[in-house]
GROMACS .gro file of C-alpha atoms in nm:
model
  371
    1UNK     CA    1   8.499   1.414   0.948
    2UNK     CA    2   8.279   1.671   1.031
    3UNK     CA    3   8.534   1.948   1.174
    4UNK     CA    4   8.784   1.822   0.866
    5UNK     CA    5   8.766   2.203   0.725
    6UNK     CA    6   8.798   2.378   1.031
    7UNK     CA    7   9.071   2.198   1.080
    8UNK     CA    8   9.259   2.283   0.780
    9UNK     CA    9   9.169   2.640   0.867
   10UNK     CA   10   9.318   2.621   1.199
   11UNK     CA   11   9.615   2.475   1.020
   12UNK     CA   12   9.648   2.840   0.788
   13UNK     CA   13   9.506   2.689   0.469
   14UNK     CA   14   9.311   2.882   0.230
   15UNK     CA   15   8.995   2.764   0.132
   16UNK     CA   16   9.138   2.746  -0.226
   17UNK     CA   17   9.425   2.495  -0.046
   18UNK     CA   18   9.153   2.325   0.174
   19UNK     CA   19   8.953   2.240  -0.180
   20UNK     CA   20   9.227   2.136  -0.336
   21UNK     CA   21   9.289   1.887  -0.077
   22UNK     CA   22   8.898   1.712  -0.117
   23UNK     CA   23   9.009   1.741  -0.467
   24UNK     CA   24   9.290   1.487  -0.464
   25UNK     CA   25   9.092   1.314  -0.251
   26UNK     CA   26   8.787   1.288  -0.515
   27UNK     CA   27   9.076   1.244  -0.824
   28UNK     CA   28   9.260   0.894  -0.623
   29UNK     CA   29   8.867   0.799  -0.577
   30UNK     CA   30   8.798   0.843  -0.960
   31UNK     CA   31   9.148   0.665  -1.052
   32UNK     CA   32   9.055   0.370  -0.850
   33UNK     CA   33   8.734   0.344  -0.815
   34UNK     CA   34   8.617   0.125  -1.119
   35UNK     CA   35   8.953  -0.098  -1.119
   36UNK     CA   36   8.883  -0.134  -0.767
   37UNK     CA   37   8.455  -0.237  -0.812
   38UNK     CA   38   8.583  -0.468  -1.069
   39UNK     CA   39   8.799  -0.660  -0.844
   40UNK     CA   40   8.536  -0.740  -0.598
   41UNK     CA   41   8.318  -0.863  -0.916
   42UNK     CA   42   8.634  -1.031  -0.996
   43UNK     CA   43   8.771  -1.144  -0.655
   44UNK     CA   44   8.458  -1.069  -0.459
   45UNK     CA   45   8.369  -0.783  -0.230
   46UNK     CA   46   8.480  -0.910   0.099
   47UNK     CA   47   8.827  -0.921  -0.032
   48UNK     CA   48   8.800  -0.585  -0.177
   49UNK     CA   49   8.597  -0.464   0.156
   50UNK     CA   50   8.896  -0.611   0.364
   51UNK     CA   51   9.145  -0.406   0.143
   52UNK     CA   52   8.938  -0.027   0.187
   53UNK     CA   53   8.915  -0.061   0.581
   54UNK     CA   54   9.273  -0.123   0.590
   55UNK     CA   55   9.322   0.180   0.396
   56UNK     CA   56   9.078   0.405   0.544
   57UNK     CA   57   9.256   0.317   0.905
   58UNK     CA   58   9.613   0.385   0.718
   59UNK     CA   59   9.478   0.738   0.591
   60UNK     CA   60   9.381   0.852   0.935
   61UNK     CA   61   9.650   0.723   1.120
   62UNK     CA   62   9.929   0.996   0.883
   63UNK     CA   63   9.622   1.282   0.971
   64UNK     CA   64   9.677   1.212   1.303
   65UNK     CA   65  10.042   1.206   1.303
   66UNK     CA   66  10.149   1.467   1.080
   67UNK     CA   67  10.118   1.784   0.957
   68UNK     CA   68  10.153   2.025   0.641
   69UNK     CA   69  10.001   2.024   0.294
   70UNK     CA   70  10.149   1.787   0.116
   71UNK     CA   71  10.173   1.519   0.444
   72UNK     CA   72   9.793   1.579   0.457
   73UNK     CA   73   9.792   1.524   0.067
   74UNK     CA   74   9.924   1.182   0.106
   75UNK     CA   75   9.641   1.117   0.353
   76UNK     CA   76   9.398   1.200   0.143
   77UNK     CA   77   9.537   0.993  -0.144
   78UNK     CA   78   9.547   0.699   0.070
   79UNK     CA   79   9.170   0.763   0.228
   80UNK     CA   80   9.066   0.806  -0.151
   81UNK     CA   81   9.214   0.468  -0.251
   82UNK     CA   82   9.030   0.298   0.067
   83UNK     CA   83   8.717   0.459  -0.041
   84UNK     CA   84   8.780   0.342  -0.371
   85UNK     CA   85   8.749   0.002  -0.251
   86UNK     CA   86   8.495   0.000  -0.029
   87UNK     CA   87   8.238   0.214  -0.298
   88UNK     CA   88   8.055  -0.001  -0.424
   89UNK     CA   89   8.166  -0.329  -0.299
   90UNK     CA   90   7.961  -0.252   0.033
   91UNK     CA   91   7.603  -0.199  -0.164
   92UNK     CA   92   7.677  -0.469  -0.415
   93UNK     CA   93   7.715  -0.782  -0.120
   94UNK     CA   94   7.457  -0.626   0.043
   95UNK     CA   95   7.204  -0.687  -0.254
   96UNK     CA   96   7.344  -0.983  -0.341
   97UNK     CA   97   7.285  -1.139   0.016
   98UNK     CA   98   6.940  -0.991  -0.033
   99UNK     CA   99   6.876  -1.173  -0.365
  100UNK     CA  100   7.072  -1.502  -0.294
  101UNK     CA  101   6.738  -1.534  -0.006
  102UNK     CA  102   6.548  -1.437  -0.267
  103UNK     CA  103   6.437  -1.077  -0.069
  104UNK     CA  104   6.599  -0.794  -0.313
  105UNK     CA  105   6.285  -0.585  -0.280
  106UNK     CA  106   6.357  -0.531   0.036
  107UNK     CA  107   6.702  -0.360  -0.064
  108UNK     CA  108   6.572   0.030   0.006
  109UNK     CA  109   6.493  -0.119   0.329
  110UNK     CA  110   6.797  -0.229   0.422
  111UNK     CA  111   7.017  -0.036   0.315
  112UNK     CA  112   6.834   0.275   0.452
  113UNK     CA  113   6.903   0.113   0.796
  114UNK     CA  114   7.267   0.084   0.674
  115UNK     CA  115   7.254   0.495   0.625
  116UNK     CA  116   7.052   0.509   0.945
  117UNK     CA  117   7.345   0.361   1.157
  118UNK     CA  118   7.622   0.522   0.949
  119UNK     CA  119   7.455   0.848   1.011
  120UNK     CA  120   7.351   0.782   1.418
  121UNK     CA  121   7.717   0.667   1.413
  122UNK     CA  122   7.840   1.013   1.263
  123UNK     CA  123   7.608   1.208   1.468
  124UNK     CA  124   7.774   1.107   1.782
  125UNK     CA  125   8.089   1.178   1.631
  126UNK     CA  126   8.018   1.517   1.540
  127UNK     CA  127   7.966   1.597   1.929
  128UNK     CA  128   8.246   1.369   2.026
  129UNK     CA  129   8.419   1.594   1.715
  130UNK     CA  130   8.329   1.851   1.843
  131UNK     CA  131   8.464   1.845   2.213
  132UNK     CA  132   8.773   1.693   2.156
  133UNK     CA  133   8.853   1.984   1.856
  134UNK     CA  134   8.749   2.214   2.139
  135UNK     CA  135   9.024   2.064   2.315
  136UNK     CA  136   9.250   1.942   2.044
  137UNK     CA  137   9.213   1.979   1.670
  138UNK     CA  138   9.468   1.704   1.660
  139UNK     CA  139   9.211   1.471   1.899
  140UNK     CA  140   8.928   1.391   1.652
  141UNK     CA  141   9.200   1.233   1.374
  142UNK     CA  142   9.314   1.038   1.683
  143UNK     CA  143   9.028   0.878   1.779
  144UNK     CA  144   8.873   0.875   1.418
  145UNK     CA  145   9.187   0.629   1.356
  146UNK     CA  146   9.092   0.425   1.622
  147UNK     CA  147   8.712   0.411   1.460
  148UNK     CA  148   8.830   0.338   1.144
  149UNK     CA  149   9.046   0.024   1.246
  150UNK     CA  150   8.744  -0.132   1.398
  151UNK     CA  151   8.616  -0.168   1.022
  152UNK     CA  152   8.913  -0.445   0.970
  153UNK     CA  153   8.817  -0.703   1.150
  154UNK     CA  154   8.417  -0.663   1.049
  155UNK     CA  155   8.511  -0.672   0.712
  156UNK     CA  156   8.679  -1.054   0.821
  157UNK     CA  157   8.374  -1.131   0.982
  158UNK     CA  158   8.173  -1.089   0.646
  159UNK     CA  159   8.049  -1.400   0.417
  160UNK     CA  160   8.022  -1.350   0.077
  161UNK     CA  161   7.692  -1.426  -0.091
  162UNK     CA  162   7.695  -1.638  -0.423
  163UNK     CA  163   7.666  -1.433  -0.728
  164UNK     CA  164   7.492  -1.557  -1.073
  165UNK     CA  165   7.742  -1.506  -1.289
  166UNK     CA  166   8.148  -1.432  -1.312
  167UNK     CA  167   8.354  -1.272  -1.571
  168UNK     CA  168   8.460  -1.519  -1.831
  169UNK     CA  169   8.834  -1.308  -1.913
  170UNK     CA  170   8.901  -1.041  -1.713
  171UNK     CA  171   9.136  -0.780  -1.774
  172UNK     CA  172   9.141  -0.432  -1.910
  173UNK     CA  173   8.941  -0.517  -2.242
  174UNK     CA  174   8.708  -0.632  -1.994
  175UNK     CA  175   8.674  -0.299  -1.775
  176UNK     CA  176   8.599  -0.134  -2.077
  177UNK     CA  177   8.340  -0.339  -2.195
  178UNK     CA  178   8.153  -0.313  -1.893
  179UNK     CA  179   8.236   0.067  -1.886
  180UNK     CA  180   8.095   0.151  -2.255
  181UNK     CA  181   7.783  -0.092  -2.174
  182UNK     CA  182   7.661   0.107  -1.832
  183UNK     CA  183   7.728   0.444  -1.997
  184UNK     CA  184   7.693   0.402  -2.343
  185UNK     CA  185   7.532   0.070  -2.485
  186UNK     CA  186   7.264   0.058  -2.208
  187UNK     CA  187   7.054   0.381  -2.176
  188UNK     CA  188   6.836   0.286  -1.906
  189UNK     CA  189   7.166   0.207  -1.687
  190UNK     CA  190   7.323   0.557  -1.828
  191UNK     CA  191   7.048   0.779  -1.731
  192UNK     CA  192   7.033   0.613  -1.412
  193UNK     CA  193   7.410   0.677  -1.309
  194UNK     CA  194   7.392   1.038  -1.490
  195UNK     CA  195   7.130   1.165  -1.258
  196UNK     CA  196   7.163   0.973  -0.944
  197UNK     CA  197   7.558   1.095  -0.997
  198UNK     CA  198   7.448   1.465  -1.008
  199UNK     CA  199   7.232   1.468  -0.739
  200UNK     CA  200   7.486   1.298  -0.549
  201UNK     CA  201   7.797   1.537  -0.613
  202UNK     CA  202   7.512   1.813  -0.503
  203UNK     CA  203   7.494   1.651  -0.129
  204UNK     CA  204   7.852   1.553  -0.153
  205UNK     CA  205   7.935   1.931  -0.172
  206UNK     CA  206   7.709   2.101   0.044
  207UNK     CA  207   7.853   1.847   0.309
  208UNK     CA  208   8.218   1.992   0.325
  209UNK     CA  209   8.083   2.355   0.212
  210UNK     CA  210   7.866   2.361   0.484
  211UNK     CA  211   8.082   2.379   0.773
  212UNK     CA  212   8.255   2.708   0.610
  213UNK     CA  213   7.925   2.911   0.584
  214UNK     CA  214   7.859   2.844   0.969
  215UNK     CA  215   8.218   2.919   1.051
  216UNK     CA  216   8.160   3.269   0.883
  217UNK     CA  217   7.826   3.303   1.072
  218UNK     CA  218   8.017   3.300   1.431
  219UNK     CA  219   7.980   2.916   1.473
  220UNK     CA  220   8.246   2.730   1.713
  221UNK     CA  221   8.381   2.406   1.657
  222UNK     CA  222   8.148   2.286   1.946
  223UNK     CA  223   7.803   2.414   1.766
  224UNK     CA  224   7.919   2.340   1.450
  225UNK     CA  225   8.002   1.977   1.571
  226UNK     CA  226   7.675   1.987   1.733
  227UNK     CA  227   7.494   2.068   1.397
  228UNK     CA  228   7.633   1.792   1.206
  229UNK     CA  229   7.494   1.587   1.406
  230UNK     CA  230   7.175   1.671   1.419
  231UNK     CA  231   7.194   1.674   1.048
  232UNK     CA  232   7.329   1.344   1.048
  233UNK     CA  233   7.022   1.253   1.285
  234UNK     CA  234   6.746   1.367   1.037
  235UNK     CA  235   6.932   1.190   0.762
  236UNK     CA  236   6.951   0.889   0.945
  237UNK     CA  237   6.602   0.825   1.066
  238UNK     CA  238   6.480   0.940   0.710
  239UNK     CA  239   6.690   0.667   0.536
  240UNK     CA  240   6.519   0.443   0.790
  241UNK     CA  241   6.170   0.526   0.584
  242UNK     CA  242   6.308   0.635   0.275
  243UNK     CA  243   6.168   0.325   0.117
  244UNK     CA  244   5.800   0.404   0.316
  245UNK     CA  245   5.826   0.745   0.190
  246UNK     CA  246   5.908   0.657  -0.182
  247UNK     CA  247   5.629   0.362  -0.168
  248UNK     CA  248   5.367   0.695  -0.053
  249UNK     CA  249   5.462   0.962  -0.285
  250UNK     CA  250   5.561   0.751  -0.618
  251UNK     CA  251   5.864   0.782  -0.799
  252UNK     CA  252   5.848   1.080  -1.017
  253UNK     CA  253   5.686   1.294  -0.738
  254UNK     CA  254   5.988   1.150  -0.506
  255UNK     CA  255   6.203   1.241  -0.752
  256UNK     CA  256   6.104   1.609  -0.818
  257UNK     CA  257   6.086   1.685  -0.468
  258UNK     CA  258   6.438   1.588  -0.385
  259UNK     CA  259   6.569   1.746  -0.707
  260UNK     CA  260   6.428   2.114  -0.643
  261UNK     CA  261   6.504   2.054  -0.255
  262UNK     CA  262   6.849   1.986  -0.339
  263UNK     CA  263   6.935   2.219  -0.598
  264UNK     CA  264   6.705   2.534  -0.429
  265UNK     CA  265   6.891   2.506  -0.094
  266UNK     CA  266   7.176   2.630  -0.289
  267UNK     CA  267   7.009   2.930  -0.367
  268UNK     CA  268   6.859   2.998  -0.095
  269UNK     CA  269   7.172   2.976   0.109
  270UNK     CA  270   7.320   3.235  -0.044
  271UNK     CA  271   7.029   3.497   0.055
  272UNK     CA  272   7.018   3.332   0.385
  273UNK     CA  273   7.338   3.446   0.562
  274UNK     CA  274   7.210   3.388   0.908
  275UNK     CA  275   7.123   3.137   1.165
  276UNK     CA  276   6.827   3.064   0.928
  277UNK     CA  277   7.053   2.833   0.701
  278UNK     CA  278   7.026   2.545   0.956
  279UNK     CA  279   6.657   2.530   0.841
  280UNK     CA  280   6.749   2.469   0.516
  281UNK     CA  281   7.001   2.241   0.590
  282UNK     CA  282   6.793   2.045   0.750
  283UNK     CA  283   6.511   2.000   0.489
  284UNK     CA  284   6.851   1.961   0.266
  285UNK     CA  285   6.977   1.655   0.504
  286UNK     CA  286   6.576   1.551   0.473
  287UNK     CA  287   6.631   1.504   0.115
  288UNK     CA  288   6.912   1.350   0.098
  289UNK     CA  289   6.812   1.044   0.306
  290UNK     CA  290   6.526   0.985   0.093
  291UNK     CA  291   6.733   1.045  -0.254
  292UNK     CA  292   7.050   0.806  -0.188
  293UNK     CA  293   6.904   0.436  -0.089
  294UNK     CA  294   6.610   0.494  -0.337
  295UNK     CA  295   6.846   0.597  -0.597
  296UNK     CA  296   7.059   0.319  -0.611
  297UNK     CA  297   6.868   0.070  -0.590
  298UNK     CA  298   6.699   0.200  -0.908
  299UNK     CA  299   7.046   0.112  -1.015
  300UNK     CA  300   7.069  -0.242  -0.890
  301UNK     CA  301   6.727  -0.321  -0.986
  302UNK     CA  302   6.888  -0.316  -1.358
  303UNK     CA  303   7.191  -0.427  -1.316
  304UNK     CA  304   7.380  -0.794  -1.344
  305UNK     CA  305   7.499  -0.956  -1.051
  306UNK     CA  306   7.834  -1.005  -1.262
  307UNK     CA  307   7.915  -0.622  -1.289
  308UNK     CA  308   7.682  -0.461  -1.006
  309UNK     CA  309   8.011  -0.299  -0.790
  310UNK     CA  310   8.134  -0.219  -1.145
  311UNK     CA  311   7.844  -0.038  -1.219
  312UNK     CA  312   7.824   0.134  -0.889
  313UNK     CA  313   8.175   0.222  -0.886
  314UNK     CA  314   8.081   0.415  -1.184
  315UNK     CA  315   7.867   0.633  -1.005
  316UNK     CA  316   8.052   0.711  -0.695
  317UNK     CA  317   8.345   0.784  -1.026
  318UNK     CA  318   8.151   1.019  -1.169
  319UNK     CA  319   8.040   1.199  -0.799
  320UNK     CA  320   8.393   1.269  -0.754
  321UNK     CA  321   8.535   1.335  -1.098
  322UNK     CA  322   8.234   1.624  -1.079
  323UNK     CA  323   8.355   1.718  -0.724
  324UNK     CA  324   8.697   1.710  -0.799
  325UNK     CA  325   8.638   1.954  -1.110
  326UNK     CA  326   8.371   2.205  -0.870
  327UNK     CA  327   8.577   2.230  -0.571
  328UNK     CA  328   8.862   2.397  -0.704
  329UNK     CA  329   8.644   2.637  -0.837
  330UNK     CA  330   8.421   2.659  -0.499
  331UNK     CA  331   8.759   2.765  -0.335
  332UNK     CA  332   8.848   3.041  -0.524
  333UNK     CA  333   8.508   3.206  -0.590
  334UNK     CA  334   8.469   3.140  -0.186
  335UNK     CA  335   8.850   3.337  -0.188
  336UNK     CA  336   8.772   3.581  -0.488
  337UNK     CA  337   8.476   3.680  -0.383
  338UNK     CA  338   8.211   3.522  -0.065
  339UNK     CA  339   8.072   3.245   0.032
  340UNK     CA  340   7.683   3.345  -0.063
  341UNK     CA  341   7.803   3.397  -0.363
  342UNK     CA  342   7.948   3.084  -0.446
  343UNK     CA  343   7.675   2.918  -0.292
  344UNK     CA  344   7.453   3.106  -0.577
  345UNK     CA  345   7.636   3.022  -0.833
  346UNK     CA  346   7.655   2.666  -0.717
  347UNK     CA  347   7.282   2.682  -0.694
  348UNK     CA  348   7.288   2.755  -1.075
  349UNK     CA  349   7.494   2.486  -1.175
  350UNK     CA  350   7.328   2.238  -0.994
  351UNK     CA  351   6.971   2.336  -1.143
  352UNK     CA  352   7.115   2.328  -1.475
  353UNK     CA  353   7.265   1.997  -1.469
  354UNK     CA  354   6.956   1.803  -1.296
  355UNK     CA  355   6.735   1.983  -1.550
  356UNK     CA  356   6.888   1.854  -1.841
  357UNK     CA  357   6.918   1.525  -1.718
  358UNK     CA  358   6.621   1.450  -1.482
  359UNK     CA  359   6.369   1.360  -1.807
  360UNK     CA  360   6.563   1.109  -1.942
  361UNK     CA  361   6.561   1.000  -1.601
  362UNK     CA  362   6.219   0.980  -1.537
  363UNK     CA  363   6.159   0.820  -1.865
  364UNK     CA  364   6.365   0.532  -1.751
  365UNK     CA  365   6.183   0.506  -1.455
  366UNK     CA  366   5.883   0.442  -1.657
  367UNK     CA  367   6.062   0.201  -1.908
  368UNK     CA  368   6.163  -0.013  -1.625
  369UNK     CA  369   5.767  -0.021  -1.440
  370UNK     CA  370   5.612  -0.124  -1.770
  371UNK     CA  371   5.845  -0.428  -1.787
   0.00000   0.00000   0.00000
């Protein structure tokens, strides 16, 4: 939600407490998460699907009913469970439906119009946010629950593709087999899920850290409502081209771009403490759209139908162990010392990581066009 940690400020958490919270959220989602992608390869993904949207409506309904820390804890437990379930199962029937009509090349397509409506959908909700926090802080949670319960009975209405393939004995040996062969036995696959995860626990954080640094600059609730969506505008109609975009500048230029985008808005934020950030943020947001839908589907493109919400469960597993490890420590440099300054040192880390991975990366990019 995009007034989530302006909410826990109005509540008198610290930001080390308000963290902590997106922590626990980020450590149920890494608990889960691959158990959870290996049921819908198991049981399929609309069961699994059906399972996360009654969960996600759950999680919202105790925000919107209670209050304190640990109340709010068992919120986000719940809402990390439902994610759990929904992470990768969504992506995975959506490719599969693609392939089964024998159009998987058209998967960036699609599923950039999936992050097109998500985000349209969240940019009205950051204005609708925003007013009703205006009015209420308890308002948003309200009518987020009511958003979230629409999810159940679409996930009903869904039909599951056929998949080529099933796991002969599954179980926990099984898990791990699939585990050690995405990150370990298949390099391709682990280079893949090492970057793409990095990149994605960058946008992940500057998503929640965001609304902070404009609280600090003087922004209300309404403005900063306002600002997500926009945001989530320019997200949203980039995902709709992403795969236009990709198809124009190559790969490895598409990949570079987004990578020192990404990682320099970080630095750059923390010299920029002014109105100027939104600029940033907004060639940030540009970024992002392009970098999510083209980087999985460099996933799917070399991955099984048997494991594929496995193997993307992976990913979104690793995004959140990283963010659950960073935003403890976002918190209390944020507390210990200012926000610039963690956004610098975030900067840092960021560069650091995507540098040492982003080769390997690339080089797997070119593995899989010469085959």
């Amino acid at each position: 939600m995009p007034i989530l940690m302006l909410f826990y400020k109005d509540m008198g958490f610290s930001d080390r407490e308000s963290f902590q919270l997106k922590a626990f959220y980020s450590i149920a989602i890494v608990i889960f998460e691959i158990p959870s992608g290996y049921v819908a390869d198991v049981l399929g993904r609309r069961k699994t699907l059906i399972i996360g949207s009654i969960l996600g409506t759950l999680g919202f309904l105790v925000y919107a009913t209670t209050s304190g820390f640990y109340w709010f804890l068992i919120a986000e437990v719940i809402l990390g469970i439902g994610q759990s379930f929904v992470s990768g199962a969504d992506s995975a029937i959506m490719y599969d439906s693609l392939k089964q009509a024998g159009r998987e090349k058209e998967y960036v397509k699609y599923e950039g119009r999936n992050f097109t409506v998500g985000n349209y959908s969240e940019a009205l909700a950051g204005i609708i946010g925003g007013t009703l926090a205006a009015i209420n802080m308890r308002y948003p949670f309200i009518f987020q629950t009511a958003i979230a319960f629409m999810a159940v009975p679409a996930s009903f209405m869904l039909i599951e593709p056929i998949r080529t393939g099933v796991r002969k004995k599954p179980g926990i040996k099984d898990i791990l087999s699939v585990v050690w062969y995405a990150t370990v036995k298949n390099a391709k696959l682990r280079y893949n899920l090492l970057y793409s995860s990095i990149l994605g626990t960058a946008t992940l954080t500057m998503a929640w850290i965001y609304q902070l640094y404009l609280n600090d600059l003087g922004f209300s609730e309404y403005a900063i409502g306002t600002t997500h969506t926009v945001l989530n505008l320019i997200v949203g109609t980039t995902t709709l081209f992403a795969y236009k975009i990709e198809a124009k500048l190559k790969p490895k230029m598409t990949i570079w771009l987004t990578s020192i985008i990404i990682t320099g808005s970080y630095v750059l934020s923390g010299f920029m403490e002014s109105a100027w950030i939104l600029v940033i943020l907004a060639v940030f947001y540009f970024s992002r759209g392009i970098a999510t839908p083209v980087l999985k589907d460099y996933i799917n493109r070399i991955t099984s139908s048997d494991i594929r919400a496995t193997v993307l469960s992976i990913r979104s597993l690793i995004i959140r162990g990283f963010f659950a490890i960073i935003a403890p420590f976002i918190g209390y440099l944020s507390d210990a010392y200012t926000r610039a300054f963690s956004m610098k040192v975030m900067g840092i880390v960021f560069t650091i990581l995507v540098g040492s991975s982003i080769f390997l990366f690339l080089r797997s990019i070119d593995q899989n066009e010469e085959a």
